PDB file of C-alpha atoms in Angstrom:
ATOM      1  CA  UNK W 841     -83.516  -5.948  70.343  1.00 41.00           C
ATOM      2  CA  UNK W 842     -85.145  -4.375  67.292  1.00 43.00           C
ATOM      3  CA  UNK W 843     -84.185  -5.214  63.742  1.00 46.00           C
ATOM      4  CA  UNK W 844     -81.283  -3.293  62.219  1.00 44.00           C
ATOM      5  CA  UNK W 845     -82.326  -0.533  59.845  1.00 49.00           C
ATOM      6  CA  UNK W 846     -81.778  -1.579  56.235  1.00 63.00           C
ATOM      7  CA  UNK W 847     -79.298   0.614  54.388  1.00 74.00           C
ATOM      8  CA  UNK W 848     -80.642   1.667  51.001  1.00 85.00           C
ATOM      9  CA  UNK W 849     -79.624   4.047  48.212  1.00 94.00           C
ATOM     10  CA  UNK W 850     -80.868   7.566  48.946  1.00 93.00           C
ATOM     11  CA  UNK W 851     -80.833   8.659  45.292  1.00 96.00           C
ATOM     12  CA  UNK W 852     -82.850   5.672  44.114  1.00 97.00           C
ATOM     13  CA  UNK W 853     -85.282   6.263  46.976  1.00 95.00           C
ATOM     14  CA  UNK W 854     -86.232   9.491  45.170  1.00 95.00           C
ATOM     15  CA  UNK W 855     -87.601   7.303  42.362  1.00 95.00           C
ATOM     16  CA  UNK W 856     -89.460   5.069  44.810  1.00 94.00           C
ATOM     17  CA  UNK W 857     -86.954   2.210  44.631  1.00 94.00           C
ATOM     18  CA  UNK W 858     -86.356   0.326  47.871  1.00 92.00           C
ATOM     19  CA  UNK W 859     -84.254  -2.626  48.906  1.00 93.00           C
ATOM     20  CA  UNK W 860     -80.765  -3.374  50.147  1.00 94.00           C
ATOM     21  CA  UNK W 861     -77.706  -1.953  48.422  1.00 95.00           C
ATOM     22  CA  UNK W 862     -76.996  -5.409  47.019  1.00 94.00           C
ATOM     23  CA  UNK W 863     -80.527  -5.739  45.652  1.00 95.00           C
ATOM     24  CA  UNK W 864     -80.247  -2.298  44.041  1.00 96.00           C
ATOM     25  CA  UNK W 865     -76.757  -2.857  42.635  1.00 97.00           C
ATOM     26  CA  UNK W 866     -77.680  -2.764  38.937  1.00 98.00           C
ATOM     27  CA  UNK W 867     -79.928   0.269  39.385  1.00 98.00           C
ATOM     28  CA  UNK W 868     -77.172   2.112  41.267  1.00 98.00           C
ATOM     29  CA  UNK W 869     -74.692   1.397  38.480  1.00 98.00           C
ATOM     30  CA  UNK W 870     -77.179   2.462  35.801  1.00 98.00           C
ATOM     31  CA  UNK W 871     -78.077   5.711  37.573  1.00 98.00           C
ATOM     32  CA  UNK W 872     -74.490   6.822  38.115  1.00 98.00           C
ATOM     33  CA  UNK W 873     -73.410   5.850  34.598  1.00 99.00           C
ATOM     34  CA  UNK W 874     -76.306   7.901  33.218  1.00 99.00           C
ATOM     35  CA  UNK W 875     -75.419  10.900  35.392  1.00 99.00           C
ATOM     36  CA  UNK W 876     -71.780  10.635  34.352  1.00 99.00           C
ATOM     37  CA  UNK W 877     -72.743  10.455  30.692  1.00 98.00           C
ATOM     38  CA  UNK W 878     -74.886  13.594  30.925  1.00 99.00           C
ATOM     39  CA  UNK W 879     -72.161  15.561  32.686  1.00 99.00           C
ATOM     40  CA  UNK W 880     -69.711  14.428  29.991  1.00 97.00           C
ATOM     41  CA  UNK W 881     -72.020  15.462  27.136  1.00 98.00           C
ATOM     42  CA  UNK W 882     -72.619  18.874  28.705  1.00 98.00           C
ATOM     43  CA  UNK W 883     -68.908  19.321  29.425  1.00 96.00           C
ATOM     44  CA  UNK W 884     -68.175  18.845  25.724  1.00 95.00           C
ATOM     45  CA  UNK W 885     -71.112  21.073  24.801  1.00 96.00           C
ATOM     46  CA  UNK W 886     -69.717  24.017  26.766  1.00 96.00           C
ATOM     47  CA  UNK W 887     -66.169  23.532  25.474  1.00 94.00           C
ATOM     48  CA  UNK W 888     -64.970  25.399  22.402  1.00 92.00           C
ATOM     49  CA  UNK W 889     -66.480  23.573  19.393  1.00 94.00           C
ATOM     50  CA  UNK W 890     -63.442  22.404  17.420  1.00 90.00           C
ATOM     51  CA  UNK W 891     -65.479  19.967  15.314  1.00 89.00           C
ATOM     52  CA  UNK W 892     -69.038  18.750  14.772  1.00 84.00           C
ATOM     53  CA  UNK W 893     -68.693  16.069  17.447  1.00 87.00           C
ATOM     54  CA  UNK W 894     -68.764  18.708  20.190  1.00 90.00           C
ATOM     55  CA  UNK W 895     -72.470  18.124  20.935  1.00 93.00           C
ATOM     56  CA  UNK W 896     -74.999  15.534  19.797  1.00 94.00           C
ATOM     57  CA  UNK W 897     -78.369  16.412  21.344  1.00 95.00           C
ATOM     58  CA  UNK W 898     -80.071  13.033  20.887  1.00 96.00           C
ATOM     59  CA  UNK W 899     -77.330  11.353  22.937  1.00 97.00           C
ATOM     60  CA  UNK W 900     -78.902  13.013  25.997  1.00 98.00           C
ATOM     61  CA  UNK W 901     -82.247  11.262  25.705  1.00 98.00           C
ATOM     62  CA  UNK W 902     -81.319   7.799  26.991  1.00 98.00           C
ATOM     63  CA  UNK W 903     -79.366   8.903  30.102  1.00 98.00           C
ATOM     64  CA  UNK W 904     -81.842  11.694  30.888  1.00 98.00           C
ATOM     65  CA  UNK W 905     -84.655   9.147  30.821  1.00 98.00           C
ATOM     66  CA  UNK W 906     -82.841   7.362  33.658  1.00 98.00           C
ATOM     67  CA  UNK W 907     -82.083  10.374  35.868  1.00 98.00           C
ATOM     68  CA  UNK W 908     -84.953  12.859  35.570  1.00 98.00           C
ATOM     69  CA  UNK W 909     -87.280  12.881  38.561  1.00 97.00           C
ATOM     70  CA  UNK W 910     -90.152  14.838  36.994  1.00 95.00           C
ATOM     71  CA  UNK W 911     -92.299  13.959  33.988  1.00 95.00           C
ATOM     72  CA  UNK W 912     -92.635  17.643  33.065  1.00 97.00           C
ATOM     73  CA  UNK W 913     -88.848  17.989  32.961  1.00 97.00           C
ATOM     74  CA  UNK W 914     -88.682  15.036  30.570  1.00 97.00           C
ATOM     75  CA  UNK W 915     -91.270  16.657  28.290  1.00 97.00           C
ATOM     76  CA  UNK W 916     -89.328  19.934  28.343  1.00 97.00           C
ATOM     77  CA  UNK W 917     -86.067  18.167  27.545  1.00 98.00           C
ATOM     78  CA  UNK W 918     -87.635  16.164  24.715  1.00 98.00           C
ATOM     79  CA  UNK W 919     -89.027  19.360  23.194  1.00 98.00           C
ATOM     80  CA  UNK W 920     -85.640  21.095  23.294  1.00 98.00           C
ATOM     81  CA  UNK W 921     -83.773  18.104  21.845  1.00 98.00           C
ATOM     82  CA  UNK W 922     -86.342  17.665  19.067  1.00 97.00           C
ATOM     83  CA  UNK W 923     -86.049  21.370  18.286  1.00 97.00           C
ATOM     84  CA  UNK W 924     -82.339  21.059  17.507  1.00 95.00           C
ATOM     85  CA  UNK W 925     -83.268  19.140  14.345  1.00 93.00           C
ATOM     86  CA  UNK W 926     -84.746  22.356  12.934  1.00 94.00           C
ATOM     87  CA  UNK W 927     -81.417  24.174  12.717  1.00 95.00           C
ATOM     88  CA  UNK W 928     -78.333  22.352  14.045  1.00 94.00           C
ATOM     89  CA  UNK W 929     -77.790  19.984  11.056  1.00 94.00           C
ATOM     90  CA  UNK W 930     -77.643  22.954   8.680  1.00 95.00           C
ATOM     91  CA  UNK W 931     -75.091  24.922  10.747  1.00 95.00           C
ATOM     92  CA  UNK W 932     -71.460  24.829   9.643  1.00 95.00           C
ATOM     93  CA  UNK W 933     -68.773  24.425  12.283  1.00 95.00           C
ATOM     94  CA  UNK W 934     -67.729  28.028  11.565  1.00 96.00           C
ATOM     95  CA  UNK W 935     -71.238  29.196  12.411  1.00 96.00           C
ATOM     96  CA  UNK W 936     -71.210  27.181  15.631  1.00 96.00           C
ATOM     97  CA  UNK W 937     -67.827  28.645  16.597  1.00 95.00           C
ATOM     98  CA  UNK W 938     -69.066  32.146  15.818  1.00 94.00           C
ATOM     99  CA  UNK W 939     -72.101  31.634  18.038  1.00 94.00           C
ATOM    100  CA  UNK W 940     -69.906  30.308  20.859  1.00 94.00           C
ATOM    101  CA  UNK W 941     -67.676  33.374  20.650  1.00 93.00           C
ATOM    102  CA  UNK W 942     -70.683  35.691  20.472  1.00 92.00           C
ATOM    103  CA  UNK W 943     -72.107  34.282  23.703  1.00 94.00           C
ATOM    104  CA  UNK W 944     -68.992  33.541  25.739  1.00 91.00           C
ATOM    105  CA  UNK W 945     -66.342  35.686  24.058  1.00 82.00           C
ATOM    106  CA  UNK W 946     -62.666  35.025  23.367  1.00 65.00           C
ATOM    107  CA  UNK W 947     -61.727  36.503  26.740  1.00 62.00           C
ATOM    108  CA  UNK W 948     -63.820  36.482  29.910  1.00 60.00           C
ATOM    109  CA  UNK W 949     -67.259  37.804  28.987  1.00 64.00           C
ATOM    110  CA  UNK W 950     -68.725  39.933  31.756  1.00 74.00           C
ATOM    111  CA  UNK W 951     -72.243  39.271  30.436  1.00 84.00           C
ATOM    112  CA  UNK W 952     -72.152  35.501  31.049  1.00 89.00           C
ATOM    113  CA  UNK W 953     -68.649  34.416  32.084  1.00 91.00           C
ATOM    114  CA  UNK W 954     -68.185  30.613  31.948  1.00 94.00           C
ATOM    115  CA  UNK W 955     -65.790  30.792  34.929  1.00 92.00           C
ATOM    116  CA  UNK W 956     -66.937  30.298  38.512  1.00 92.00           C
ATOM    117  CA  UNK W 957     -64.444  32.793  39.938  1.00 89.00           C
ATOM    118  CA  UNK W 958     -66.407  35.643  38.335  1.00 86.00           C
ATOM    119  CA  UNK W 959     -69.498  34.865  40.422  1.00 85.00           C
ATOM    120  CA  UNK W 960     -68.573  36.253  43.802  1.00 73.00           C
ATOM    121  CA  UNK W 961     -67.834  34.732  47.179  1.00 62.00           C
ATOM    122  CA  UNK W 962     -71.198  33.545  48.529  1.00 57.00           C
ATOM    123  CA  UNK W 963     -71.478  30.059  49.987  1.00 52.00           C
ATOM    124  CA  UNK W 964     -68.486  29.968  52.312  1.00 52.00           C
ATOM    125  CA  UNK W 965     -65.909  31.148  49.788  1.00 54.00           C
ATOM    126  CA  UNK W 966     -63.552  33.684  51.319  1.00 58.00           C
ATOM    127  CA  UNK W 967     -62.200  35.253  48.127  1.00 66.00           C
ATOM    128  CA  UNK W 968     -62.215  34.803  44.369  1.00 71.00           C
ATOM    129  CA  UNK W 969     -58.849  33.038  44.438  1.00 79.00           C
ATOM    130  CA  UNK W 970     -60.290  30.753  47.127  1.00 85.00           C
ATOM    131  CA  UNK W 971     -62.529  29.344  44.379  1.00 88.00           C
ATOM    132  CA  UNK W 972     -59.476  28.139  42.452  1.00 91.00           C
ATOM    133  CA  UNK W 973     -57.871  26.752  45.616  1.00 91.00           C
ATOM    134  CA  UNK W 974     -61.016  24.821  46.556  1.00 92.00           C
ATOM    135  CA  UNK W 975     -61.416  23.410  43.050  1.00 95.00           C
ATOM    136  CA  UNK W 976     -57.770  22.376  42.924  1.00 95.00           C
ATOM    137  CA  UNK W 977     -58.267  20.643  46.266  1.00 96.00           C
ATOM    138  CA  UNK W 978     -61.255  18.682  44.972  1.00 97.00           C
ATOM    139  CA  UNK W 979     -59.448  17.657  41.793  1.00 97.00           C
ATOM    140  CA  UNK W 980     -56.314  16.541  43.632  1.00 97.00           C
ATOM    141  CA  UNK W 981     -58.151  14.733  46.435  1.00 97.00           C
ATOM    142  CA  UNK W 982     -60.165  12.581  44.045  1.00 97.00           C
ATOM    143  CA  UNK W 983     -57.428  12.109  41.429  1.00 97.00           C
ATOM    144  CA  UNK W 984     -59.099  14.090  38.644  1.00 97.00           C
ATOM    145  CA  UNK W 985     -57.017  15.309  35.719  1.00 93.00           C
ATOM    146  CA  UNK W 986     -58.524  17.876  33.385  1.00 87.00           C
ATOM    147  CA  UNK W 987     -59.262  16.602  29.854  1.00 81.00           C
ATOM    148  CA  UNK W 988     -56.420  17.298  27.433  1.00 80.00           C
ATOM    149  CA  UNK W 989     -58.576  19.235  25.013  1.00 70.00           C
ATOM    150  CA  UNK W 990     -59.694  21.507  27.869  1.00 64.00           C
ATOM    151  CA  UNK W 991     -56.407  21.798  29.739  1.00 59.00           C
ATOM    152  CA  UNK W 992     -55.876  25.354  28.471  1.00 80.00           C
ATOM    153  CA  UNK W 993     -58.963  26.495  30.346  1.00 87.00           C
ATOM    154  CA  UNK W 994     -58.823  27.538  33.978  1.00 91.00           C
ATOM    155  CA  UNK W 995     -59.843  24.992  36.590  1.00 94.00           C
ATOM    156  CA  UNK W 996     -63.060  26.964  37.211  1.00 94.00           C
ATOM    157  CA  UNK W 997     -64.260  26.842  33.581  1.00 95.00           C
ATOM    158  CA  UNK W 998     -67.712  25.301  33.301  1.00 97.00           C
ATOM    159  CA  UNK W 999     -66.439  22.478  31.071  1.00 96.00           C
ATOM    160  CA  UNK W1000     -63.858  21.400  33.661  1.00 96.00           C
ATOM    161  CA  UNK W1001     -66.277  21.466  36.589  1.00 98.00           C
ATOM    162  CA  UNK W1002     -68.779  19.390  34.604  1.00 98.00           C
ATOM    163  CA  UNK W1003     -65.983  17.004  33.567  1.00 98.00           C
ATOM    164  CA  UNK W1004     -65.067  16.546  37.244  1.00 98.00           C
ATOM    165  CA  UNK W1005     -68.638  15.609  38.108  1.00 99.00           C
ATOM    166  CA  UNK W1006     -68.687  13.154  35.197  1.00 98.00           C
ATOM    167  CA  UNK W1007     -65.494  11.574  36.539  1.00 98.00           C
ATOM    168  CA  UNK W1008     -66.983  11.287  40.036  1.00 98.00           C
ATOM    169  CA  UNK W1009     -70.155   9.626  38.759  1.00 99.00           C
ATOM    170  CA  UNK W1010     -68.177   7.113  36.698  1.00 98.00           C
ATOM    171  CA  UNK W1011     -65.926   6.385  39.689  1.00 98.00           C
ATOM    172  CA  UNK W1012     -68.972   5.745  41.834  1.00 98.00           C
ATOM    173  CA  UNK W1013     -70.488   3.396  39.237  1.00 98.00           C
ATOM    174  CA  UNK W1014     -67.168   1.542  39.027  1.00 98.00           C
ATOM    175  CA  UNK W1015     -66.996   1.233  42.803  1.00 98.00           C
ATOM    176  CA  UNK W1016     -70.505  -0.206  43.030  1.00 98.00           C
ATOM    177  CA  UNK W1017     -69.906  -2.600  40.134  1.00 98.00           C
ATOM    178  CA  UNK W1018     -66.707  -3.932  41.702  1.00 98.00           C
ATOM    179  CA  UNK W1019     -68.126  -4.209  45.238  1.00 95.00           C
ATOM    180  CA  UNK W1020     -65.853  -1.598  46.790  1.00 97.00           C
ATOM    181  CA  UNK W1021     -66.259  -0.798  50.466  1.00 96.00           C
ATOM    182  CA  UNK W1022     -69.461   1.229  50.903  1.00 96.00           C
ATOM    183  CA  UNK W1023     -67.577   3.676  53.092  1.00 96.00           C
ATOM    184  CA  UNK W1024     -65.345   4.554  50.132  1.00 96.00           C
ATOM    185  CA  UNK W1025     -68.371   4.884  47.867  1.00 97.00           C
ATOM    186  CA  UNK W1026     -69.914   7.106  50.528  1.00 97.00           C
ATOM    187  CA  UNK W1027     -66.860   9.370  50.409  1.00 97.00           C
ATOM    188  CA  UNK W1028     -67.395   9.799  46.661  1.00 98.00           C
ATOM    189  CA  UNK W1029     -71.058  10.640  47.129  1.00 97.00           C
ATOM    190  CA  UNK W1030     -70.277  13.088  49.932  1.00 97.00           C
ATOM    191  CA  UNK W1031     -67.694  14.723  47.665  1.00 98.00           C
ATOM    192  CA  UNK W1032     -70.254  15.081  44.876  1.00 98.00           C
ATOM    193  CA  UNK W1033     -72.831  16.580  47.228  1.00 98.00           C
ATOM    194  CA  UNK W1034     -70.333  19.084  48.553  1.00 96.00           C
ATOM    195  CA  UNK W1035     -69.187  19.986  45.023  1.00 97.00           C
ATOM    196  CA  UNK W1036     -72.767  20.600  43.913  1.00 97.00           C
ATOM    197  CA  UNK W1037     -73.587  22.585  47.051  1.00 95.00           C
ATOM    198  CA  UNK W1038     -70.474  24.785  46.972  1.00 93.00           C
ATOM    199  CA  UNK W1039     -69.730  24.967  43.262  1.00 94.00           C
ATOM    200  CA  UNK W1040     -71.914  23.851  40.319  1.00 96.00           C
ATOM    201  CA  UNK W1041     -75.164  24.356  42.225  1.00 96.00           C
ATOM    202  CA  UNK W1042     -73.938  27.718  43.510  1.00 93.00           C
ATOM    203  CA  UNK W1043     -73.129  29.576  40.287  1.00 94.00           C
ATOM    204  CA  UNK W1044     -74.508  27.629  37.322  1.00 96.00           C
ATOM    205  CA  UNK W1045     -78.164  28.665  37.857  1.00 95.00           C
ATOM    206  CA  UNK W1046     -77.184  32.334  37.449  1.00 94.00           C
ATOM    207  CA  UNK W1047     -74.813  31.493  34.590  1.00 95.00           C
ATOM    208  CA  UNK W1048     -77.743  29.839  32.789  1.00 96.00           C
ATOM    209  CA  UNK W1049     -79.875  32.968  33.201  1.00 94.00           C
ATOM    210  CA  UNK W1050     -77.103  35.205  31.855  1.00 93.00           C
ATOM    211  CA  UNK W1051     -76.209  32.889  28.957  1.00 95.00           C
ATOM    212  CA  UNK W1052     -79.862  32.483  27.918  1.00 94.00           C
ATOM    213  CA  UNK W1053     -80.239  36.271  27.965  1.00 92.00           C
ATOM    214  CA  UNK W1054     -77.096  36.754  25.890  1.00 92.00           C
ATOM    215  CA  UNK W1055     -77.821  33.993  23.363  1.00 92.00           C
ATOM    216  CA  UNK W1056     -81.528  34.949  23.050  1.00 85.00           C
ATOM    217  CA  UNK W1057     -82.247  31.877  20.909  1.00 90.00           C
ATOM    218  CA  UNK W1058     -80.582  28.993  19.105  1.00 93.00           C
ATOM    219  CA  UNK W1059     -77.884  26.495  20.015  1.00 96.00           C
ATOM    220  CA  UNK W1060     -76.554  27.900  23.297  1.00 96.00           C
ATOM    221  CA  UNK W1061     -79.918  29.200  24.510  1.00 96.00           C
ATOM    222  CA  UNK W1062     -81.240  25.653  24.212  1.00 97.00           C
ATOM    223  CA  UNK W1063     -78.099  24.149  25.744  1.00 98.00           C
ATOM    224  CA  UNK W1064     -78.259  26.306  28.878  1.00 97.00           C
ATOM    225  CA  UNK W1065     -81.926  25.400  29.305  1.00 98.00           C
ATOM    226  CA  UNK W1066     -80.897  21.739  29.325  1.00 98.00           C
ATOM    227  CA  UNK W1067     -78.095  22.486  31.797  1.00 98.00           C
ATOM    228  CA  UNK W1068     -80.438  24.413  34.116  1.00 98.00           C
ATOM    229  CA  UNK W1069     -82.944  21.559  34.049  1.00 98.00           C
ATOM    230  CA  UNK W1070     -80.262  18.972  34.808  1.00 99.00           C
ATOM    231  CA  UNK W1071     -78.614  20.922  37.643  1.00 98.00           C
ATOM    232  CA  UNK W1072     -82.023  21.435  39.261  1.00 98.00           C
ATOM    233  CA  UNK W1073     -82.556  17.681  39.016  1.00 98.00           C
ATOM    234  CA  UNK W1074     -79.128  16.963  40.546  1.00 98.00           C
ATOM    235  CA  UNK W1075     -79.831  19.274  43.483  1.00 98.00           C
ATOM    236  CA  UNK W1076     -83.055  17.376  44.152  1.00 97.00           C
ATOM    237  CA  UNK W1077     -81.568  13.945  43.519  1.00 97.00           C
ATOM    238  CA  UNK W1078     -78.682  14.416  45.954  1.00 97.00           C
ATOM    239  CA  UNK W1079     -80.832  16.436  48.363  1.00 96.00           C
ATOM    240  CA  UNK W1080     -78.480  19.407  48.658  1.00 96.00           C
ATOM    241  CA  UNK W1081     -79.228  23.071  49.296  1.00 95.00           C
ATOM    242  CA  UNK W1082     -76.709  25.255  47.441  1.00 93.00           C
ATOM    243  CA  UNK W1083     -76.103  28.855  48.479  1.00 84.00           C
ATOM    244  CA  UNK W1084     -76.870  30.294  45.059  1.00 82.00           C
ATOM    245  CA  UNK W1085     -75.447  33.544  43.715  1.00 83.00           C
ATOM    246  CA  UNK W1086     -78.081  36.203  43.031  1.00 79.00           C
ATOM    247  CA  UNK W1087     -77.852  38.734  40.207  1.00 75.00           C
ATOM    248  CA  UNK W1088     -77.485  41.882  42.398  1.00 58.00           C
ATOM    249  CA  UNK W1089     -74.569  40.249  44.217  1.00 58.00           C
ATOM    250  CA  UNK W1090     -72.928  39.364  40.901  1.00 60.00           C
ATOM    251  CA  UNK W1091     -73.433  42.873  39.500  1.00 52.00           C
ATOM    252  CA  UNK W1092     -71.967  44.473  42.616  1.00 46.00           C
ATOM    253  CA  UNK W1093     -68.968  42.156  42.453  1.00 50.00           C
ATOM    254  CA  UNK W1094     -68.470  42.847  38.722  1.00 49.00           C
ATOM    255  CA  UNK W1095     -68.470  46.589  39.341  1.00 40.00           C
ATOM    256  CA  UNK W1096     -65.891  46.141  42.097  1.00 42.00           C
ATOM    257  CA  UNK W1097     -63.683  44.095  39.753  1.00 42.00           C
ATOM    258  CA  UNK W1098     -63.935  46.758  37.057  1.00 40.00           C
ATOM    259  CA  UNK W1099     -62.923  49.486  39.514  1.00 38.00           C
ATOM    260  CA  UNK W1100     -59.953  47.403  40.663  1.00 37.00           C
ATOM    261  CA  UNK W1101     -58.816  46.970  37.071  1.00 34.00           C
ATOM    262  CA  UNK W1102     -59.048  50.709  36.444  1.00 31.00           C
ATOM    263  CA  UNK W1103     -57.318  51.608  39.714  1.00 36.00           C
ATOM    264  CA  UNK W1104     -54.431  49.242  39.012  1.00 34.00           C
ATOM    265  CA  UNK W1105     -54.026  49.974  35.314  1.00 34.00           C
ATOM    266  CA  UNK W1106     -50.501  51.013  34.257  1.00 37.00           C
ATOM    267  CA  UNK W1107     -49.876  54.689  33.578  1.00 38.00           C
ATOM    268  CA  UNK W1108     -49.662  54.175  29.816  1.00 34.00           C
ATOM    269  CA  UNK W1109     -53.322  53.068  29.847  1.00 33.00           C
ATOM    270  CA  UNK W1110     -54.517  56.378  31.265  1.00 37.00           C
ATOM    271  CA  UNK W1111     -56.314  58.712  28.840  1.00 37.00           C
ATOM    272  CA  UNK W1112     -54.203  61.568  27.572  1.00 39.00           C
ATOM    273  CA  UNK W1113     -55.284  65.113  28.260  1.00 36.00           C
TER     274      UNK W1113
END
């Protein structure tokens, strides 16, 4: 009989690391803690900025150094983070809040909505409300509770989806550290892969394009560039192939939504002759 195939960590294999799961234990913990930290930082960054602690760019450098697969991506990230020093320290919290509102709006901005439900039904989603049902299913299945300071946002808000991924990464790191059954850890990883394929990897690339176009420059333009870089890295790291939303599909869907709103508007909203 031949030797049994050694089980190794597929994410660490992307970095060239090999060995048994036990031999790679510390690296597995480090990688998932770093991923969780980045998702958490970005989740806060895309939440409404109530105070100056909402986003600290330099806090990304250490975990990104652990997770990025490409040297060019690291150079790009370093350039963006260093660039924040040119303007972020001099911005007041009121200016930051004003910029957030300008890009994302008080209500749902049709230019770059931070809600997944606005991005159509590609990727196996049957309807817009199906997005909310699927997300609720993920959150309930894995025991995720939305952060208190973001609980007023819908389940499909970018900050909540990123917070869920942070939670999953931290759970995986905890499972590895405490020698949980690898089958249970595998369930967590499968859940993350499915969530990236069907959700964050599906709509966030187009969201980043729209938000960068709307912001033009400054705080949120730089932040979405970091998000786009990280999501691309996650797709490669977990070896998933999301069904991404394309701009023509989004525009067609937006027009349909607008027509529905007009068609179902109450009589008192109709223009007077």
